[in-house]
Amino acid sequence: MKKFFKMAIFMTLIFVFLAQTITVYARMGGMGFFGGISQGVRLPKTTETIIANAAGRGTAAQVTTLQYKEVVFLTGTPTTFVGTIEVRHGQIPAGQNFGTFQETYTIRPSSLTNPSDAIINRQIVFNVNFRVHGSQIIKDYQVARWTETITVGGTTFTLDPLQSHFGLSIIMDNAPGVTYYKGNVSQRSVYVMGSGENSSVVINETISAFYGYNSAWSATETHRVNGTVITDGWQMTYQVRPSVSVNKELQYSRNEPQAISFAGNYRELLQSQSGLRYDIISQPRQFHNVPRSGGVSIASHNSFEQLPAPNVEFLRGHPAQSDIERLFAMNIVRGEPRHFRPEQAITRGQFVAAVSRAIKLPIEQPQQPVRGRGAPSLNIVFPDVQPNRPEYQYIMAAYRAGLAVGRTGGNFFADSTIERQEAIVILLRTLGLENLALDPTPQTVFTDDAQVASWARRELAAAERIGLITADENGRIHPRTVVSNAEAAALINRLIEYMRVDLARDYVNIVNFGD
């Protein structure tokens, strides 16, 4: 029976992607693909997510308008454009393994444009062919329509779309809690100045590579653009490094007046940072006075949301007090705080539900009966997880995301306790980083490695490598210890912190990455 139980656990933790995309909160391509920067798409607030889940819809808008800046090199002198970028996002239908949709990028100048600024009017419409390959989505962009004019210092450059080319290809990998992506761009823009016999041609060619990810707690995108400007009289080469980062941070704010009914509360800070640096690699002699490097940025856009601070005075001094308070404030742990028992073992259903809420998995509402008909038939995936269970929607969200599947026999065993190694495997697979272990069944660094189950070795090794978990003072991880409510709160908070800070740091620090 014990052997069957362990094998069942192994079957439960097999990661299966169900050819459905997760909700993307900070949209890929929010900067466009021309080497500019935007302010970044802010992450949804806690209340917005709750309302969206109650309504059975996502929180990502189909049309996004953002502040935008771009450096133009067509005249040989770097000139800054200030305006907006509007992105009309396409939608991949759930369950489709291939197809086509459209995306449109429109760039317009600001009404406050200075006379010395460049002026860009650009619209590019893509037909996007996509196909699903396991957990990955390949997107191939084909230009359907492209119009563009750029004016610098009284000179207008008009795009010749017949001679111009724009190639873009992106691969995305959907982990339950994070969407990772990378892409490449090849662009050749041919501009005509003037008309008739007085017309001349300027060509701007760029080769770009970019990396990024989206999650509920942070999102980044970093590009590396190598460009060349070619005219009849001169040629220039340059590099541009644009980057945008958005994240959420939870802060405790103590109330200053004493005569108030509550001592303080949490607030969620949503912030964004974006900037670009350019370097001119080679330039003709007539531009020797032009600065060879520089940069522009967009001011950080911060917003707040007030969140409650639970009354957990009975936990004062407990090692996990802060973790528990934060999860209550963020609506990840629910119920009456005074009924919370930190040392009580958490069940598998409760743990998976809390993780689902922590990574903001989209929740589907049960179908309502149609007038004149009986209740709609429900597809019961796990016989022991019925719709009347409080964790039902969250376990099903985890199932749709590929984070949880049934054991041998079909049950989920939602009321069973969960071992530490099981919990760590779930957290690591939420990030989709199990491949960071160098060997499929490596020996971990922990002194109690012999107690680690074979099906958990890869994930525990990867979790230790990225700093998601650490051993105790004796080098042990205690893989078979049953997880308590308090330890679950600490583990989930560490997951959030990794998604909010550690993961973002790796991407923001990319400057000279290779192809």
XYZ file of C-alpha atoms in Angstrom, residues 148-501:
354
model
C 5.082 54.980 -41.751
C 6.411 58.530 -41.936
C 9.214 59.990 -39.816
C 9.971 63.717 -39.676
C 13.262 64.980 -38.232
C 14.273 68.648 -38.406
C 11.838 69.429 -41.194
C 12.864 66.420 -43.317
C 10.196 63.766 -43.857
C 11.060 60.121 -44.513
C 8.221 58.116 -46.089
C 8.320 54.326 -45.955
C 8.257 52.437 -49.247
C 6.394 49.285 -48.139
C 7.105 47.409 -51.374
C 10.855 47.541 -50.802
C 10.699 47.152 -47.030
C 10.725 43.931 -45.029
C 9.815 42.995 -41.477
C 10.362 39.440 -40.201
C 9.423 38.452 -36.649
C 9.297 35.045 -34.989
C 8.614 34.264 -31.325
C 8.605 31.092 -29.254
C 6.723 31.030 -25.947
C 6.841 28.435 -23.193
C 3.890 28.298 -20.808
C 4.644 27.153 -17.291
C 1.645 27.286 -14.907
C 2.899 30.469 -13.229
C 5.169 32.066 -15.831
C 5.186 32.519 -19.605
C 8.736 32.696 -20.960
C 9.537 33.839 -24.474
C 12.295 34.796 -26.871
C 12.230 36.149 -30.387
C 14.169 37.531 -33.325
C 13.467 40.435 -35.676
C 14.908 41.200 -39.103
C 13.872 44.606 -40.446
C 14.729 46.547 -43.611
C 12.977 49.917 -43.819
C 13.402 51.819 -47.074
C 12.482 55.518 -46.826
C 12.053 58.062 -49.604
C 12.918 61.735 -49.014
C 11.425 64.345 -51.320
C 9.797 63.556 -54.684
C 10.626 63.281 -58.363
C 14.213 63.982 -59.413
C 15.020 65.468 -56.010
C 14.099 62.324 -54.118
C 16.671 60.183 -52.352
C 16.599 56.942 -50.401
C 17.636 56.131 -46.819
C 17.743 52.521 -45.648
C 17.590 51.437 -42.013
C 18.380 47.772 -41.363
C 18.184 46.121 -37.950
C 18.712 42.659 -36.537
C 17.223 42.144 -33.086
C 16.952 39.467 -30.417
C 14.874 39.707 -27.268
C 13.966 37.766 -24.149
C 11.140 38.221 -21.672
C 8.628 36.654 -19.359
C 5.186 37.423 -17.930
C 3.881 36.457 -14.495
C 1.402 37.689 -11.911
C 4.173 39.320 -9.833
C 6.616 40.727 -12.347
C 7.324 40.915 -16.056
C 10.331 42.012 -18.066
C 11.381 42.349 -21.691
C 14.911 43.147 -22.884
C 16.008 43.681 -26.490
C 19.364 43.849 -28.252
C 19.171 45.741 -31.545
C 22.027 46.059 -34.046
C 21.260 48.649 -36.713
C 22.744 50.202 -39.842
C 21.729 53.394 -41.650
C 22.717 53.514 -45.343
C 22.509 56.592 -47.611
C 24.203 57.657 -50.849
C 26.709 59.731 -48.891
C 27.393 57.936 -45.640
C 26.781 54.868 -43.457
C 26.399 54.424 -39.698
C 26.122 51.400 -37.399
C 24.654 51.464 -33.901
C 23.338 49.320 -31.063
C 20.253 49.881 -28.908
C 19.440 48.138 -25.604
C 15.803 48.764 -24.571
C 14.361 47.150 -21.443
C 11.137 47.355 -19.431
C 10.328 45.846 -16.040
C 7.101 45.860 -14.010
C 6.494 44.291 -10.617
C 4.379 44.263 -7.476
C 5.571 44.740 -3.912
C 3.697 44.316 -0.629
C 4.471 46.854 2.099
C 3.132 47.223 5.637
C 2.057 50.759 6.526
C 1.548 51.592 10.215
C -1.075 54.267 10.868
C 0.304 57.498 12.323
C -2.675 58.634 14.427
C -3.221 56.427 17.459
C -6.938 57.179 17.588
C -7.890 54.887 14.729
C -9.672 51.550 14.805
C -6.793 49.603 13.211
C -3.055 49.876 13.752
C -2.109 49.636 10.106
C -2.547 47.706 6.902
C -0.729 46.381 3.865
C -0.521 48.186 0.581
C 0.367 46.714 -2.765
C 2.786 48.855 -4.765
C 2.706 48.372 -8.534
C 5.701 49.916 -10.265
C 7.365 50.030 -13.671
C 10.774 51.019 -14.973
C 11.895 51.327 -18.582
C 14.858 52.755 -20.409
C 17.172 52.288 -23.341
C 20.822 52.907 -24.041
C 22.325 53.413 -27.483
C 25.903 53.275 -28.714
C 27.101 54.394 -32.133
C 29.674 51.873 -33.290
C 30.823 53.615 -36.473
C 29.947 56.974 -37.995
C 31.234 59.174 -40.852
C 33.583 62.077 -40.214
C 30.944 64.755 -40.716
C 29.191 63.512 -37.577
C 32.269 63.503 -35.327
C 30.612 66.018 -32.970
C 27.587 63.759 -32.463
C 27.585 61.953 -29.079
C 28.470 58.294 -29.581
C 26.290 57.070 -26.713
C 23.256 58.109 -24.737
C 19.888 56.958 -23.542
C 16.313 57.806 -22.704
C 13.902 56.551 -20.087
C 10.277 56.795 -19.097
C 9.514 57.895 -15.560
C 8.446 55.127 -13.206
C 4.676 54.781 -12.988
C 3.597 53.673 -9.527
C 0.137 52.948 -8.183
C -1.139 51.587 -4.886
C -3.894 49.373 -3.620
C -4.783 49.216 0.068
C -5.114 45.708 1.493
C -6.300 44.651 4.935
C -3.999 43.475 7.705
C -5.474 40.430 9.454
C -5.684 40.314 13.237
C -3.245 37.540 14.109
C -2.031 38.792 17.482
C -2.089 35.214 18.726
C 0.791 34.534 16.304
C 3.023 37.268 17.729
C 6.586 35.988 17.744
C 5.858 33.006 15.491
C 8.581 32.558 12.809
C 5.950 32.524 10.056
C 3.841 35.429 11.376
C 4.814 37.792 8.549
C 4.295 35.086 5.897
C 0.817 34.277 7.232
C -0.197 37.944 7.492
C 0.904 38.656 3.940
C -0.997 35.701 2.473
C -4.159 36.736 4.306
C -3.744 40.326 3.046
C -3.338 39.138 -0.553
C -6.388 36.836 -0.303
C -4.218 33.755 -0.886
C -5.091 32.277 2.497
C -8.775 32.719 3.300
C -11.121 32.283 6.221
C -11.257 33.764 9.701
C -7.659 34.527 10.808
C -8.359 33.602 14.446
C -9.219 30.079 13.310
C -5.863 29.650 11.558
C -3.793 26.877 13.104
C -0.144 27.315 12.064
C 1.077 23.886 13.200
C -1.823 21.950 11.689
C -0.919 19.919 8.590
C -2.111 21.476 5.340
C -3.951 19.207 2.933
C -3.045 18.676 -0.686
C -6.229 20.408 -1.795
C -5.581 23.438 0.426
C -1.962 23.716 -0.742
C -2.802 23.501 -4.450
C -5.639 26.023 -3.988
C -3.291 28.488 -2.254
C -0.654 28.090 -4.980
C -3.328 28.631 -7.661
C -4.376 31.876 -5.979
C -0.749 32.943 -5.493
C 0.096 32.670 -9.205
C -3.303 34.101 -10.228
C -4.506 31.170 -12.294
C -7.718 32.119 -14.135
C -10.777 30.651 -12.447
C -13.789 29.419 -14.388
C -17.213 29.780 -12.830
C -19.558 26.744 -12.836
C -22.134 26.736 -15.639
C -25.588 27.932 -14.611
C -28.763 26.025 -15.549
C -30.556 27.230 -18.677
C -34.230 28.101 -18.185
C -36.406 25.137 -19.006
C -33.524 22.724 -18.721
C -31.892 20.873 -15.910
C -28.514 21.655 -14.442
C -25.702 21.372 -17.012
C -23.663 18.210 -16.857
C -20.278 18.656 -15.232
C -17.121 16.948 -16.328
C -15.863 15.571 -13.020
C -12.129 15.093 -13.480
C -11.391 13.810 -9.969
C -14.139 11.768 -8.268
C -13.064 13.058 -4.838
C -13.106 16.722 -5.953
C -16.749 17.659 -6.403
C -18.030 21.186 -7.217
C -19.255 21.666 -3.636
C -15.697 21.541 -2.305
C -14.238 24.987 -1.445
C -11.021 24.124 -3.321
C -12.807 22.795 -6.408
C -12.298 25.792 -8.732
C -8.647 26.162 -7.785
C -7.798 22.489 -8.173
C -9.485 22.580 -11.579
C -7.516 25.717 -12.491
C -4.316 23.877 -11.555
C -5.463 20.902 -13.612
C -6.145 23.089 -16.689
C -2.715 24.694 -16.295
C -1.058 21.285 -16.216
C 0.053 21.641 -12.608
C -1.989 18.765 -11.202
C -3.357 15.554 -12.698
C -5.036 12.537 -11.178
C -3.330 9.644 -9.459
C -3.682 6.037 -10.425
C -7.333 5.351 -9.809
C -8.361 8.870 -10.795
C -8.686 10.520 -7.375
C -6.822 13.673 -6.343
C -6.629 12.795 -2.621
C -7.354 16.407 -1.749
C -7.695 15.662 1.985
C -4.344 13.900 2.287
C -1.373 15.627 3.882
C 1.496 16.770 1.703
C 5.189 16.070 2.184
C 7.820 18.785 1.850
C 9.304 17.203 -1.282
C 5.858 17.119 -2.910
C 5.274 20.785 -2.091
C 8.678 21.810 -3.455
C 8.087 19.868 -6.674
C 4.784 21.712 -7.186
C 6.429 25.114 -6.589
C 9.326 24.376 -8.931
C 7.026 23.138 -11.689
C 4.907 26.250 -11.212
C 7.988 28.136 -12.435
C 8.702 25.592 -15.170
C 12.404 25.462 -14.256
C 12.868 21.751 -13.569
C 15.218 21.555 -16.561
C 17.832 23.519 -14.574
C 18.857 20.260 -12.906
C 21.796 18.946 -14.914
C 20.818 15.283 -14.657
C 17.342 13.691 -14.824
C 17.946 11.995 -11.443
C 20.803 13.950 -9.854
C 22.206 13.533 -6.387
C 21.124 16.576 -4.420
C 23.472 18.559 -2.176
C 21.449 17.779 0.952
C 22.928 15.529 3.637
C 19.654 13.581 3.782
C 19.701 13.022 0.010
C 19.033 9.300 0.537
C 15.532 10.169 1.781
C 14.625 12.133 -1.365
C 12.312 10.156 -3.645
C 13.634 9.466 -7.142
C 10.707 11.343 -8.735
C 11.559 14.505 -6.721
C 15.353 14.622 -7.155
C 15.454 16.743 -10.285
C 13.056 19.374 -8.923
C 14.736 19.597 -5.500
C 18.144 19.949 -7.144
C 16.839 22.726 -9.400
C 15.021 24.463 -6.518
C 18.243 24.540 -4.494
C 20.213 25.784 -7.479
C 17.981 28.845 -8.009
C 17.717 29.588 -4.280
C 14.040 28.690 -3.926
C 14.894 26.414 -0.980
C 17.852 26.116 1.400
C 18.979 23.369 3.774
C 18.913 23.681 7.559
C 22.044 24.224 9.636
C 22.882 20.529 9.290
C 22.468 20.484 5.519
C 19.161 18.605 5.616
C 15.978 19.363 3.657
C 13.700 16.869 5.490
C 11.936 15.795 2.281
C 9.381 13.490 3.952
C 8.251 15.852 6.686
C 4.549 16.713 6.498
C 4.034 20.403 5.651
C 2.178 22.544 8.205
C 0.033 25.602 7.473
C 2.859 27.842 8.686
C 5.491 26.183 6.521
C 3.163 26.274 3.509
C 2.796 30.035 4.016
C 6.576 30.427 4.110
C 7.061 28.290 0.993
C 4.404 30.164 -1.006
C 5.788 33.527 0.062
C 9.228 32.410 -1.085
C 7.705 31.465 -4.449
C 6.159 34.937 -4.751
C 9.440 36.596 -3.759
C 11.313 34.579 -6.363
C 8.804 35.561 -9.072
C 8.837 39.198 -7.949
C 12.586 39.774 -7.431
